PDB file of C-alpha atoms in Angstrom:
ATOM      1  CA  GLN A 109      66.622 -55.280 -42.293  1.00  0.00           C
ATOM      2  CA  PHE A 110      64.858 -52.539 -40.046  1.00  0.00           C
ATOM      3  CA  SER A 111      64.021 -49.119 -40.694  1.00  0.00           C
ATOM      4  CA  ARG A 112      63.553 -46.865 -37.705  1.00  0.00           C
ATOM      5  CA  ALA A 113      59.879 -46.498 -38.349  1.00  0.00           C
ATOM      6  CA  ASN A 114      59.625 -50.629 -38.046  1.00  0.00           C
ATOM      7  CA  CYS A 115      61.721 -50.605 -34.657  1.00  0.00           C
ATOM      8  CA  CYS A 116      59.521 -48.007 -33.241  1.00  0.00           C
ATOM      9  CA  CYS A 117      56.309 -49.889 -34.252  1.00  0.00           C
ATOM     10  CA  ALA A 118      58.067 -53.114 -32.862  1.00  0.00           C
ATOM     11  CA  ASP A 119      58.804 -51.379 -29.671  1.00  0.00           C
ATOM     12  CA  LEU A 120      55.300 -49.934 -29.289  1.00  0.00           C
ATOM     13  CA  ALA A 121      54.121 -53.668 -29.921  1.00  0.00           C
ATOM     14  CA  CYS A 122      56.224 -55.095 -27.357  1.00  0.00           C
ATOM     15  CA  ASN A 123      55.521 -52.336 -24.736  1.00  0.00           C
ATOM     16  CA  SER A 124      51.782 -52.760 -25.264  1.00  0.00           C
ATOM     17  CA  LEU A 125      52.121 -56.428 -24.997  1.00  0.00           C
ATOM     18  CA  LEU A 126      53.962 -56.144 -21.744  1.00  0.00           C
ATOM     19  CA  LEU A 127      51.541 -53.732 -20.482  1.00  0.00           C
ATOM     20  CA  TYR A 128      48.668 -56.052 -21.184  1.00  0.00           C
ATOM     21  CA  VAL A 129      50.261 -58.946 -19.581  1.00  0.00           C
ATOM     22  CA  TRP A 130      50.920 -56.787 -16.482  1.00  0.00           C
ATOM     23  CA  LYS A 131      47.567 -55.202 -16.193  1.00  0.00           C
ATOM     24  CA  ASN A 132      45.604 -58.810 -16.794  1.00  0.00           C
ATOM     25  CA  ALA A 133      47.303 -61.227 -14.689  1.00  0.00           C
ATOM     26  CA  SER A 134      44.333 -63.747 -15.042  1.00  0.00           C
ATOM     27  CA  PHE A 135      44.114 -63.698 -18.738  1.00  0.00           C
ATOM     28  CA  SER A 136      43.520 -66.774 -21.103  1.00  0.00           C
ATOM     29  CA  PHE A 137      45.404 -67.594 -24.154  1.00  0.00           C
ATOM     30  CA  SER A 138      42.338 -67.179 -26.362  1.00  0.00           C
ATOM     31  CA  LYS A 139      41.690 -63.417 -24.919  1.00  0.00           C
ATOM     32  CA  PHE A 140      45.372 -62.815 -25.345  1.00  0.00           C
ATOM     33  CA  CYS A 141      45.360 -63.839 -28.892  1.00  0.00           C
ATOM     34  CA  THR A 142      42.072 -61.760 -29.491  1.00  0.00           C
ATOM     35  CA  TRP A 143      43.679 -59.074 -27.878  1.00  0.00           C
ATOM     36  CA  ILE A 144      46.630 -58.945 -30.160  1.00  0.00           C
ATOM     37  CA  TRP A 145      44.344 -59.360 -33.156  1.00  0.00           C
ATOM     38  CA  ASN A 146      42.179 -56.526 -32.180  1.00  0.00           C
ATOM     39  CA  LYS A 147      45.256 -54.141 -31.572  1.00  0.00           C
ATOM     40  CA  ARG A 148      46.554 -55.188 -34.915  1.00  0.00           C
ATOM     41  CA  LEU A 149      49.875 -55.956 -33.066  1.00  0.00           C
ATOM     42  CA  PHE A 150      50.029 -59.076 -34.997  1.00  0.00           C
ATOM     43  CA  PHE A 151      51.667 -57.560 -37.982  1.00  0.00           C
ATOM     44  CA  HIS A 152      54.044 -55.705 -36.074  1.00  0.00           C
ATOM     45  CA  LEU A 153      55.143 -58.828 -33.870  1.00  0.00           C
ATOM     46  CA  LEU A 154      55.833 -60.509 -37.398  1.00  0.00           C
ATOM     47  CA  ASN A 155      59.210 -58.862 -37.930  1.00  0.00           C
ATOM     48  CA  ALA A 156      62.105 -61.161 -37.777  1.00  0.00           C
ATOM     49  CA  ASN A 157      63.407 -60.539 -34.250  1.00  0.00           C
ATOM     50  CA  PHE A 158      59.916 -60.461 -32.881  1.00  0.00           C
ATOM     51  CA  ARG A 159      59.072 -63.873 -34.424  1.00  0.00           C
ATOM     52  CA  ASN A 160      61.227 -65.649 -31.983  1.00  0.00           C
ATOM     53  CA  ILE A 161      59.687 -63.492 -28.975  1.00  0.00           C
ATOM     54  CA  LEU A 162      55.959 -64.234 -30.153  1.00  0.00           C
ATOM     55  CA  THR A 163      56.950 -68.129 -30.380  1.00  0.00           C
ATOM     56  CA  LEU A 164      58.508 -68.112 -26.964  1.00  0.00           C
ATOM     57  CA  LEU A 165      55.496 -66.296 -25.511  1.00  0.00           C
ATOM     58  CA  LEU A 166      52.862 -68.420 -27.267  1.00  0.00           C
ATOM     59  CA  ILE A 167      54.945 -71.724 -25.819  1.00  0.00           C
ATOM     60  CA  SER A 168      55.044 -70.056 -22.447  1.00  0.00           C
ATOM     61  CA  PHE A 169      51.425 -69.252 -22.330  1.00  0.00           C
ATOM     62  CA  ALA A 170      50.386 -72.839 -23.510  1.00  0.00           C
ATOM     63  CA  SER A 171      52.629 -74.147 -20.953  1.00  0.00           C
ATOM     64  CA  LEU A 172      51.067 -72.149 -18.284  1.00  0.00           C
ATOM     65  CA  HIS A 173      47.688 -72.784 -19.177  1.00  0.00           C
ATOM     66  CA  VAL A 174      48.616 -76.632 -18.812  1.00  0.00           C
ATOM     67  CA  TYR A 175      50.415 -76.090 -15.663  1.00  0.00           C
ATOM     68  CA  THR A 176      47.591 -74.048 -13.750  1.00  0.00           C
ATOM     69  CA  GLN A 177      44.613 -76.220 -14.648  1.00  0.00           C
ATOM     70  CA  ASP A 178      42.098 -75.804 -11.801  1.00  0.00           C
ATOM     71  CA  LYS A 179      42.339 -77.877  -8.868  1.00  0.00           C
ATOM     72  CA  ILE A 180      38.630 -78.634  -7.962  1.00  0.00           C
ATOM     73  CA  ALA A 181      36.878 -80.343  -5.055  1.00  0.00           C
ATOM     74  CA  LYS A 182      34.158 -82.684  -6.077  1.00  0.00           C
ATOM     75  CA  ILE A 183      31.356 -83.885  -3.708  1.00  0.00           C
ATOM     76  CA  GLU A 184      29.637 -87.158  -3.974  1.00  0.00           C
ATOM     77  CA  PHE A 185      26.989 -88.203  -1.535  1.00  0.00           C
ATOM     78  CA  GLU A 186      26.071 -91.959  -0.932  1.00  0.00           C
ATOM     79  CA  SER A 187      22.722 -90.877  -0.868  1.00  0.00           C
ATOM     80  CA  GLN A 188      20.977 -87.476  -1.293  1.00  0.00           C
ATOM     81  CA  THR A 189      17.779 -88.746   0.246  1.00  0.00           C
ATOM     82  CA  ILE A 190      17.126 -90.418   3.838  1.00  0.00           C
ATOM     83  CA  ASP A 191      14.078 -91.913   4.512  1.00  0.00           C
ATOM     84  CA  TYR A 192      13.056 -92.209   8.256  1.00  0.00           C
ATOM     85  CA  GLY A 193      10.310 -94.412   7.210  1.00  0.00           C
ATOM     86  CA  THR A 194       7.269 -94.436   9.925  1.00  0.00           C
ATOM     87  CA  ILE A 195       8.866 -93.536  13.479  1.00  0.00           C
ATOM     88  CA  ASN A 196       7.345 -93.091  16.822  1.00  0.00           C
ATOM     89  CA  LYS A 197       7.147 -89.813  18.717  1.00  0.00           C
ATOM     90  CA  GLY A 198      10.190 -89.060  20.562  1.00  0.00           C
ATOM     91  CA  SER A 199      12.459 -91.518  18.724  1.00  0.00           C
ATOM     92  CA  ASP A 200      16.251 -90.902  17.783  1.00  0.00           C
ATOM     93  CA  GLY A 201      15.938 -88.254  14.961  1.00  0.00           C
ATOM     94  CA  VAL A 202      19.718 -88.220  14.125  1.00  0.00           C
ATOM     95  CA  ARG A 203      20.725 -89.359  10.675  1.00  0.00           C
ATOM     96  CA  VAL A 204      23.918 -89.240   8.642  1.00  0.00           C
ATOM     97  CA  PHE A 205      24.426 -88.142   5.041  1.00  0.00           C
ATOM     98  CA  LYS A 206      27.996 -89.460   3.777  1.00  0.00           C
ATOM     99  CA  PHE A 207      29.961 -88.150   1.212  1.00  0.00           C
ATOM    100  CA  LYS A 208      33.452 -88.305  -0.392  1.00  0.00           C
ATOM    101  CA  ASN A 209      35.569 -85.795  -1.941  1.00  0.00           C
ATOM    102  CA  THR A 210      36.482 -87.046  -5.320  1.00  0.00           C
ATOM    103  CA  GLY A 211      38.077 -84.112  -6.556  1.00  0.00           C
ATOM    104  CA  ASN A 212      41.826 -83.099  -6.377  1.00  0.00           C
ATOM    105  CA  ALA A 213      41.608 -80.013  -4.085  1.00  0.00           C
ATOM    106  CA  PRO A 214      40.507 -79.909  -0.458  1.00  0.00           C
ATOM    107  CA  LEU A 215      36.767 -79.653   0.142  1.00  0.00           C
ATOM    108  CA  ILE A 216      35.552 -76.903   2.379  1.00  0.00           C
ATOM    109  CA  ILE A 217      31.818 -77.155   3.470  1.00  0.00           C
ATOM    110  CA  SER A 218      31.003 -73.324   4.056  1.00  0.00           C
ATOM    111  CA  ASP A 219      27.509 -73.674   5.163  1.00  0.00           C
ATOM    112  CA  VAL A 220      24.742 -76.261   5.783  1.00  0.00           C
ATOM    113  CA  LYS A 221      20.921 -74.908   6.133  1.00  0.00           C
ATOM    114  CA  SER A 222      17.746 -76.553   6.778  1.00  0.00           C
ATOM    115  CA  SER A 223      14.316 -75.322   5.311  1.00  0.00           C
ATOM    116  CA  CYS A 224      12.970 -75.405   8.783  1.00  0.00           C
ATOM    117  CA  GLY A 225      13.892 -75.009  12.454  1.00  0.00           C
ATOM    118  CA  CYS A 226      12.811 -78.655  13.100  1.00  0.00           C
ATOM    119  CA  THR A 227      15.746 -80.003  11.244  1.00  0.00           C
ATOM    120  CA  VAL A 228      19.140 -79.189  12.762  1.00  0.00           C
ATOM    121  CA  PRO A 229      22.290 -80.069  10.535  1.00  0.00           C
ATOM    122  CA  LYS A 230      25.733 -80.081  11.662  1.00  0.00           C
ATOM    123  CA  LYS A 231      28.615 -79.759   9.172  1.00  0.00           C
ATOM    124  CA  PRO A 232      32.131 -80.720   9.472  1.00  0.00           C
ATOM    125  CA  THR A 233      34.586 -78.151  10.555  1.00  0.00           C
ATOM    126  CA  ALA A 234      38.000 -79.310   8.801  1.00  0.00           C
ATOM    127  CA  PRO A 235      38.555 -79.414   5.119  1.00  0.00           C
ATOM    128  CA  ILE A 236      38.027 -82.806   3.497  1.00  0.00           C
ATOM    129  CA  MET A 237      41.055 -83.796   1.693  1.00  0.00           C
ATOM    130  CA  PRO A 238      40.864 -85.230  -1.700  1.00  0.00           C
ATOM    131  CA  GLY A 239      39.878 -89.072  -1.626  1.00  0.00           C
ATOM    132  CA  LYS A 240      38.683 -88.537   2.165  1.00  0.00           C
ATOM    133  CA  SER A 241      35.261 -88.970   3.467  1.00  0.00           C
ATOM    134  CA  GLY A 242      33.069 -86.798   5.609  1.00  0.00           C
ATOM    135  CA  GLU A 243      29.508 -86.754   7.309  1.00  0.00           C
ATOM    136  CA  ILE A 244      26.734 -84.090   7.579  1.00  0.00           C
ATOM    137  CA  GLU A 245      24.851 -84.839  10.699  1.00  0.00           C
ATOM    138  CA  VAL A 246      21.153 -84.046  10.761  1.00  0.00           C
ATOM    139  CA  LYS A 247      18.856 -84.107  13.551  1.00  0.00           C
ATOM    140  CA  TYR A 248      14.940 -83.965  13.173  1.00  0.00           C
ATOM    141  CA  ASP A 249      12.593 -83.095  15.895  1.00  0.00           C
ATOM    142  CA  THR A 250      10.560 -86.197  16.226  1.00  0.00           C
ATOM    143  CA  ASN A 251       8.431 -84.593  18.799  1.00  0.00           C
ATOM    144  CA  ARG A 252       6.328 -83.302  15.971  1.00  0.00           C
ATOM    145  CA  VAL A 253       3.685 -85.697  15.060  1.00  0.00           C
ATOM    146  CA  ASN A 254       3.296 -85.294  11.112  1.00  0.00           C
ATOM    147  CA  PRO A 255       4.888 -86.148   7.669  1.00  0.00           C
ATOM    148  CA  ILE A 256       8.649 -85.366   7.260  1.00  0.00           C
ATOM    149  CA  ARG A 257       9.673 -83.311   3.970  1.00  0.00           C
ATOM    150  CA  LYS A 258      12.560 -81.368   4.569  1.00  0.00           C
ATOM    151  CA  THR A 259      15.482 -80.039   2.447  1.00  0.00           C
ATOM    152  CA  ILE A 260      18.925 -79.557   3.616  1.00  0.00           C
ATOM    153  CA  THR A 261      21.140 -76.924   1.344  1.00  0.00           C
ATOM    154  CA  VAL A 262      24.958 -77.823   1.343  1.00  0.00           C
ATOM    155  CA  THR A 263      27.223 -74.912   0.151  1.00  0.00           C
ATOM    156  CA  SER A 264      30.842 -75.644  -0.487  1.00  0.00           C
ATOM    157  CA  ASN A 265      33.861 -75.117  -2.833  1.00  0.00           C
ATOM    158  CA  ALA A 266      32.965 -78.101  -4.884  1.00  0.00           C
ATOM    159  CA  GLU A 267      32.428 -78.171  -8.650  1.00  0.00           C
ATOM    160  CA  ASN A 268      28.644 -78.360  -7.688  1.00  0.00           C
ATOM    161  CA  GLN A 269      28.662 -75.716  -5.180  1.00  0.00           C
ATOM    162  CA  ILE A 270      25.045 -76.280  -3.812  1.00  0.00           C
ATOM    163  CA  VAL A 271      23.561 -79.497  -3.338  1.00  0.00           C
ATOM    164  CA  ALA A 272      20.163 -80.225  -1.953  1.00  0.00           C
ATOM    165  CA  LEU A 273      19.815 -83.236   0.522  1.00  0.00           C
ATOM    166  CA  LYS A 274      16.403 -84.270   1.424  1.00  0.00           C
ATOM    167  CA  ILE A 275      14.849 -86.276   4.256  1.00  0.00           C
ATOM    168  CA  LYS A 276      11.356 -87.703   4.496  1.00  0.00           C
ATOM    169  CA  GLY A 277       9.180 -89.990   6.443  1.00  0.00           C
ATOM    170  CA  THR A 278       6.388 -89.828   8.959  1.00  0.00           C
ATOM    171  CA  VAL A 279       6.286 -89.264  12.705  1.00  0.00           C
ATOM    172  CA  ILE A 280       3.406 -91.071  14.577  1.00  0.00           C
ATOM    173  CA  ASP A 281       2.106 -91.022  18.064  1.00  0.00           C
ATOM    174  CA  PRO A 282       1.464 -94.564  19.138  1.00  0.00           C
ATOM    175  CA  SER A 283      -0.464 -93.383  22.140  1.00  0.00           C
ATOM    176  CA  LYS A 284      -3.284 -92.196  19.782  1.00  0.00           C
ATOM    177  CA  SER A 285      -5.218 -93.830  17.279  1.00  0.00           C
ATOM    178  CA  THR A 286      -4.239 -92.574  13.764  1.00  0.00           C
ATOM    179  CA  VAL A 287      -5.633 -92.862  10.347  1.00  0.00           C
ATOM    180  CA  ILE A 288      -2.190 -94.059   9.127  1.00  0.00           C
ATOM    181  CA  GLY A 289      -2.606 -97.227  11.233  1.00  0.00           C
ATOM    182  CA  ASP A 290      -6.125 -98.181   9.764  1.00  0.00           C
ATOM    183  CA  LYS A 291      -4.817 -97.756   6.161  1.00  0.00           C
ATOM    184  CA  ASP A 292      -2.687-100.810   6.571  1.00  0.00           C
ATOM    185  CA  LYS A 293      -5.918-103.120   7.133  1.00  0.00           C
ATOM    186  CA  SER A 294      -7.915-104.097   4.144  1.00  0.00           C
ATOM    187  CA  VAL A 295     -11.482-103.515   4.092  1.00  0.00           C
ATOM    188  CA  LEU A 296     -12.361-107.113   4.932  1.00  0.00           C
ATOM    189  CA  GLU A 297     -10.081-107.074   8.220  1.00  0.00           C
ATOM    190  CA  LYS A 298     -11.786-104.257   9.534  1.00  0.00           C
TER     191      LYS A 298
END
């Protein structure tokens, strides 16, 4: 049996509950339970008529949580480092980083930046669907005679949003005698 005071408290509790749900569209189940406890609505909701409503709401939130599990893109590179080795000045400086979307959502690569202007990366323009592969092309200016140690930063909507790729190697000028060439010979061979 309900008294008029119990009915008013229960109506207030129900209205507060609906207001909370309406204002917080992106709430979690644990936040919801904490909110109910903090507002002391728990005791008002335990009235006989509201036990059924509370049970229905809890089942709805639990099923909603399972239904709305996040779909996440995942990016996995075959290799995060490319070694050019020792190459001649003016050689082909294009290399490719291959990757696969192992997640369950489309992968969108939003930005690819190099640590220096001597390296020009090219990103895919279309989203990479789950299970599909893609490539990031990197072109290094091989007219610069020096060691190669560069970082390419990939930004995407993947679980690991930022990935650092590395290129390394050495560019030599074969027309000039270098110290690197002499290092290959032992003291007895010189």
